[in-house]
GROMACS .gro file of C-alpha atoms in nm:
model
  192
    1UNK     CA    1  -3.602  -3.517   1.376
    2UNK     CA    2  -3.604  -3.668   1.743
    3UNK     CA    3  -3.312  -3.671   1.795
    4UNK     CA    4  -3.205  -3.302   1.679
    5UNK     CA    5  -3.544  -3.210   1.903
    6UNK     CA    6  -3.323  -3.416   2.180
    7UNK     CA    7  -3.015  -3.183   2.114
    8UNK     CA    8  -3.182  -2.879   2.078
    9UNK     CA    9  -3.326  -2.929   2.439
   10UNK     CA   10  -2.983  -3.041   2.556
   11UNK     CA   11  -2.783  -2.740   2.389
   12UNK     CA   12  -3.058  -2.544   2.531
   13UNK     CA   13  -3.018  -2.623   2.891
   14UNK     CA   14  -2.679  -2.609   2.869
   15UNK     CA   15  -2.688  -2.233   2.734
   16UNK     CA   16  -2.972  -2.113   3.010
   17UNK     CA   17  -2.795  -2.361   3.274
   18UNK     CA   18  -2.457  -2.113   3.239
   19UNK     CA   19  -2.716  -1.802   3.257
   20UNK     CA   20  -2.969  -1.924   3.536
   21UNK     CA   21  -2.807  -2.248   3.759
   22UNK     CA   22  -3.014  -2.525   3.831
   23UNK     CA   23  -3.277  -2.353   3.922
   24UNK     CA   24  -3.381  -2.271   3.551
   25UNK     CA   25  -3.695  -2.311   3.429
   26UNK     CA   26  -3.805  -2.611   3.238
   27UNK     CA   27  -4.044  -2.395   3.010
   28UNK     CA   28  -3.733  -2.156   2.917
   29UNK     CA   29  -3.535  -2.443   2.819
   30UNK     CA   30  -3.841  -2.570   2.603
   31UNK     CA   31  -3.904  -2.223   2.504
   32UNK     CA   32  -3.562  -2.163   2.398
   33UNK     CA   33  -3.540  -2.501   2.236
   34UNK     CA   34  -3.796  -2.391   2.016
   35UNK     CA   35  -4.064  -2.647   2.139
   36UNK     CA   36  -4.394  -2.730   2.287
   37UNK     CA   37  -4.374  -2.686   2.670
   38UNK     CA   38  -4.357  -3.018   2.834
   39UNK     CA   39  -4.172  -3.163   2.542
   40UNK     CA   40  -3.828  -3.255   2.735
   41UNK     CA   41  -3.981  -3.481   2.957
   42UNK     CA   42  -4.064  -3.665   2.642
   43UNK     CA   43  -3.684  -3.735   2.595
   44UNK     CA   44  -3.620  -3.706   2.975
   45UNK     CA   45  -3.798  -3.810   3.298
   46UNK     CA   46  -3.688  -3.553   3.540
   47UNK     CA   47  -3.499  -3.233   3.541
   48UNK     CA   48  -3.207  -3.377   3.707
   49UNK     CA   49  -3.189  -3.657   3.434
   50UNK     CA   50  -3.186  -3.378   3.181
   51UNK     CA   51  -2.935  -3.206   3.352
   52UNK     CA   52  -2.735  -3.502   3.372
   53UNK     CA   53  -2.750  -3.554   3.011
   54UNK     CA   54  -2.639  -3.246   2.965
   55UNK     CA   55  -2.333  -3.313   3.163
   56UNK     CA   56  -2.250  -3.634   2.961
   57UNK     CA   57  -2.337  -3.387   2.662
   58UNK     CA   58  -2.066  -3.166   2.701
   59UNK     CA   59  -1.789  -3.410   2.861
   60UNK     CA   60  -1.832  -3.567   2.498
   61UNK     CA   61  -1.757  -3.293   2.339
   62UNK     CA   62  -1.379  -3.291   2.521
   63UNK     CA   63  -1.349  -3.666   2.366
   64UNK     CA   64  -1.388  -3.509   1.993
   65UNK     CA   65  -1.121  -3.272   2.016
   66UNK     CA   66  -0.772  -3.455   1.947
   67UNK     CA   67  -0.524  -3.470   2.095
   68UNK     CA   68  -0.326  -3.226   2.029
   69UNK     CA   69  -0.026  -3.491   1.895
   70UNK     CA   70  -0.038  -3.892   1.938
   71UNK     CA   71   0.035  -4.005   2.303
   72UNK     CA   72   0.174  -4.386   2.161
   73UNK     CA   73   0.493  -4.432   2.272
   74UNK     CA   74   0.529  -4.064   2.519
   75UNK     CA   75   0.663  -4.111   2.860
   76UNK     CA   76   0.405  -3.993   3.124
   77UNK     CA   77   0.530  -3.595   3.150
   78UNK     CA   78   0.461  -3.599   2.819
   79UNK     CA   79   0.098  -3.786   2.823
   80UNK     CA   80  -0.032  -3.548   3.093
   81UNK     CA   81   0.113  -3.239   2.894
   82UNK     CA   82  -0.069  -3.349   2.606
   83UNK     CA   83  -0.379  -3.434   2.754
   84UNK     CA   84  -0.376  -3.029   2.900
   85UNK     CA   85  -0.303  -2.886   2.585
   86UNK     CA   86  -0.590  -3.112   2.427
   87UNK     CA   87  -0.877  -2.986   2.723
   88UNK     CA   88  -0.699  -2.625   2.639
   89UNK     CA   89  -0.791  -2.636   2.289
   90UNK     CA   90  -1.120  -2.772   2.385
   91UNK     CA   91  -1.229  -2.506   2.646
   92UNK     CA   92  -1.125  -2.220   2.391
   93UNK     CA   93  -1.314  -2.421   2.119
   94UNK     CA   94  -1.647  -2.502   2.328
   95UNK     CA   95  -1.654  -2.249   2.645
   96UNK     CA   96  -2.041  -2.244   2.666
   97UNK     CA   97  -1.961  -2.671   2.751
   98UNK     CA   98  -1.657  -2.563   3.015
   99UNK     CA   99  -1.879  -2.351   3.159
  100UNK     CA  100  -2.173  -2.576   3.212
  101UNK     CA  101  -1.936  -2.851   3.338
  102UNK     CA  102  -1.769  -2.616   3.585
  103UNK     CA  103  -2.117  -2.461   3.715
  104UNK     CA  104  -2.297  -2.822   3.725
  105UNK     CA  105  -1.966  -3.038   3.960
  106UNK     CA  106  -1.998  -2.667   4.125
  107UNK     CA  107  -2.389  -2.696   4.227
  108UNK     CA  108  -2.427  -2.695   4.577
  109UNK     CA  109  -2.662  -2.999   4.539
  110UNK     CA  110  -2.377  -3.200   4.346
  111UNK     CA  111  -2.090  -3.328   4.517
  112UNK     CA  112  -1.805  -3.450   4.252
  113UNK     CA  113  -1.655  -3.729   4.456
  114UNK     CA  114  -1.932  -3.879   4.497
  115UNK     CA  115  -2.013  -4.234   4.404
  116UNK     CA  116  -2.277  -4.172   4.162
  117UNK     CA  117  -1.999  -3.878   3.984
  118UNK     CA  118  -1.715  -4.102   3.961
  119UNK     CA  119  -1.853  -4.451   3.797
  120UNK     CA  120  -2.169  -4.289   3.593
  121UNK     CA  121  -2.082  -3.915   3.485
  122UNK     CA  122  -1.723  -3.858   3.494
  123UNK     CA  123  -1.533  -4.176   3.410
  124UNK     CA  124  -1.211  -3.929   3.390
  125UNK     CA  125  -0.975  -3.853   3.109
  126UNK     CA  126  -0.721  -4.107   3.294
  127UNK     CA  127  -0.968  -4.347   3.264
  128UNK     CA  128  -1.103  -4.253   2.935
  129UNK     CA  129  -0.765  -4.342   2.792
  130UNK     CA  130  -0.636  -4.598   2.958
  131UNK     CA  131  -0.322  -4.404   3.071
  132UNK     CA  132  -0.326  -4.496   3.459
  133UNK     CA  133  -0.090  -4.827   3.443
  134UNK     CA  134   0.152  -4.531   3.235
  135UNK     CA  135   0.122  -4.279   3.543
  136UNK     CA  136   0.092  -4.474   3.840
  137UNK     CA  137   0.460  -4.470   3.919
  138UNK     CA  138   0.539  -4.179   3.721
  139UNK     CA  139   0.288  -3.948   3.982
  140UNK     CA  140   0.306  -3.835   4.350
  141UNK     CA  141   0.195  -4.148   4.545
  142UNK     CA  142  -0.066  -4.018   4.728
  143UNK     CA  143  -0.238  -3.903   4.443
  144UNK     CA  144  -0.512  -4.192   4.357
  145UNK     CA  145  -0.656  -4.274   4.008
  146UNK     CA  146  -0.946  -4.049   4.077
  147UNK     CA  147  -0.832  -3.747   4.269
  148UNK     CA  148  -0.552  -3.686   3.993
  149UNK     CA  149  -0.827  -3.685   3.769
  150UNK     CA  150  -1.017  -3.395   3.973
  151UNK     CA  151  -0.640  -3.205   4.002
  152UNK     CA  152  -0.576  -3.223   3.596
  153UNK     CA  153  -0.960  -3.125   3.549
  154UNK     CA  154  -0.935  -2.857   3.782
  155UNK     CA  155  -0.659  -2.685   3.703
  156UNK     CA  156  -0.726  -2.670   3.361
  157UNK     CA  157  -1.039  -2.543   3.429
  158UNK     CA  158  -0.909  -2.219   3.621
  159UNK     CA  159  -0.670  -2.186   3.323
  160UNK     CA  160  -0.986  -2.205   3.055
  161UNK     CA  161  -1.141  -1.951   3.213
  162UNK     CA  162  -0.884  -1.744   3.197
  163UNK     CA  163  -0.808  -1.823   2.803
  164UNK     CA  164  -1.198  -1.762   2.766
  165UNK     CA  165  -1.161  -1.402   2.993
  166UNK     CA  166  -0.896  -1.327   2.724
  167UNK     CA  167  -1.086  -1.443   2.420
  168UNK     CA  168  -0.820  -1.678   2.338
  169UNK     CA  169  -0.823  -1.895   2.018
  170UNK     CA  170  -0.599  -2.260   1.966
  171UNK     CA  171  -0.447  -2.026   1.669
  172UNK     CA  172  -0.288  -1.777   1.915
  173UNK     CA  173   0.039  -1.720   2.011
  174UNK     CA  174  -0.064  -1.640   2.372
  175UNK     CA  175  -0.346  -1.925   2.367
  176UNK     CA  176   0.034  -2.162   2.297
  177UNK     CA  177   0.234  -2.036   2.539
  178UNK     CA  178  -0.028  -2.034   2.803
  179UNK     CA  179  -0.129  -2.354   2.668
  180UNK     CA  180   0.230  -2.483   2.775
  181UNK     CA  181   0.293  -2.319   3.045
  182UNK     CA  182  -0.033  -2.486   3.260
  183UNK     CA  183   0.097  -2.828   3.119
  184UNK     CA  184   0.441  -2.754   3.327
  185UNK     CA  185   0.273  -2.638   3.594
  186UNK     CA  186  -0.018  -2.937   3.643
  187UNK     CA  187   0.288  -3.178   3.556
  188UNK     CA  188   0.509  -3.004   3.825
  189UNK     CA  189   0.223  -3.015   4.105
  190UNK     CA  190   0.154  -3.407   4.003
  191UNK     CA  191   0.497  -3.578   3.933
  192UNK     CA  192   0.698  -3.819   4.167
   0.00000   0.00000   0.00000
């Protein structure tokens, strides 16, 4: 039971979080979790830790949906096209989780090159996979580890919102072609 308490505070504050900012309330998101006011700080010192959590919440989420075919063996185009289509699927899958990702790295308060960002929240997908040692010489030079990270996250996220405008789904003809045609189009802006 604690821990679905835990993730019905989390998916909670990531709901009112899209609808309010940071500024939301702790007794909405207790009162839309369904409990006892005061109960997140249970699971959560502060706000900020909460919100944090949230974060790390939703960046998960990206990890469960595969990719969308096996990377072993691709060259790095293809990597990088694959990884696009993958956070694609994902944003039309989970848009209440792009959402709270783009609004929280947004937050006037938050700056996403920060220290703290890079080596606690957002390790990066380059990271995540291992892939850099595959892209290094395969990408524009004066594109480091973590700003290509930023670009790729970026750019797919002005293309998820747009897939989410349209009410996209992975089982779409559109949701494909638009799916392939921002994988050209980050690879293009990024390649040596």
């Amino acid at each position: 039971m604690p821990e679905s308490t835990r993730s019905a505070i989390i998916r909670a504050t990531i709901l009112l979080f899209n609808q309010y900012g940071p500024m939301v309330p702790m007794s909405k998101i207790s009162e839309h979790a369904g409990v006892a006011a005061g109960t997140p700080f249970r699971y959560f010192r502060t706000k900020e830790e909460l919100l944090a959590a949230a974060y790390v919440q939703a960046h998960e989420n990206t990890l469960r949906c595969s990719p969308q075919e096996s990377i072993e063996g691709m060259d790095a185009e293809h990597v990088v096209k694959s990884i696009v289509r993958t956070i694609m699927k994902w944003s039309a899958l989970c848009p209440q989780d792009l959402e709270y990702m783009r609004k929280y790295e947004d937050a006037v308060c938050y700056d996403c090159f920060s220290e703290r960002f890079s080596e606690t929240l957002y390790v990066g997908i380059i990271r995540d996979m291992n892939i850099w040692p595959l892209l290094k010489d395969a990408v524009r030079s004066d594109l480091p580890e973590p700003l290509l990270n930023r670009l790729i996250s970026f750019n797919c996220s002005v293309y998820s919102r747009y897939v989410t405008h349209l009410g996209l789904s992975p089982e779409d003809e559109a949701f494909r072609r638009l799916s392939d045609a921002t994988a050209d189009s980050i690879w293009n802006s990024i390649r040596a």
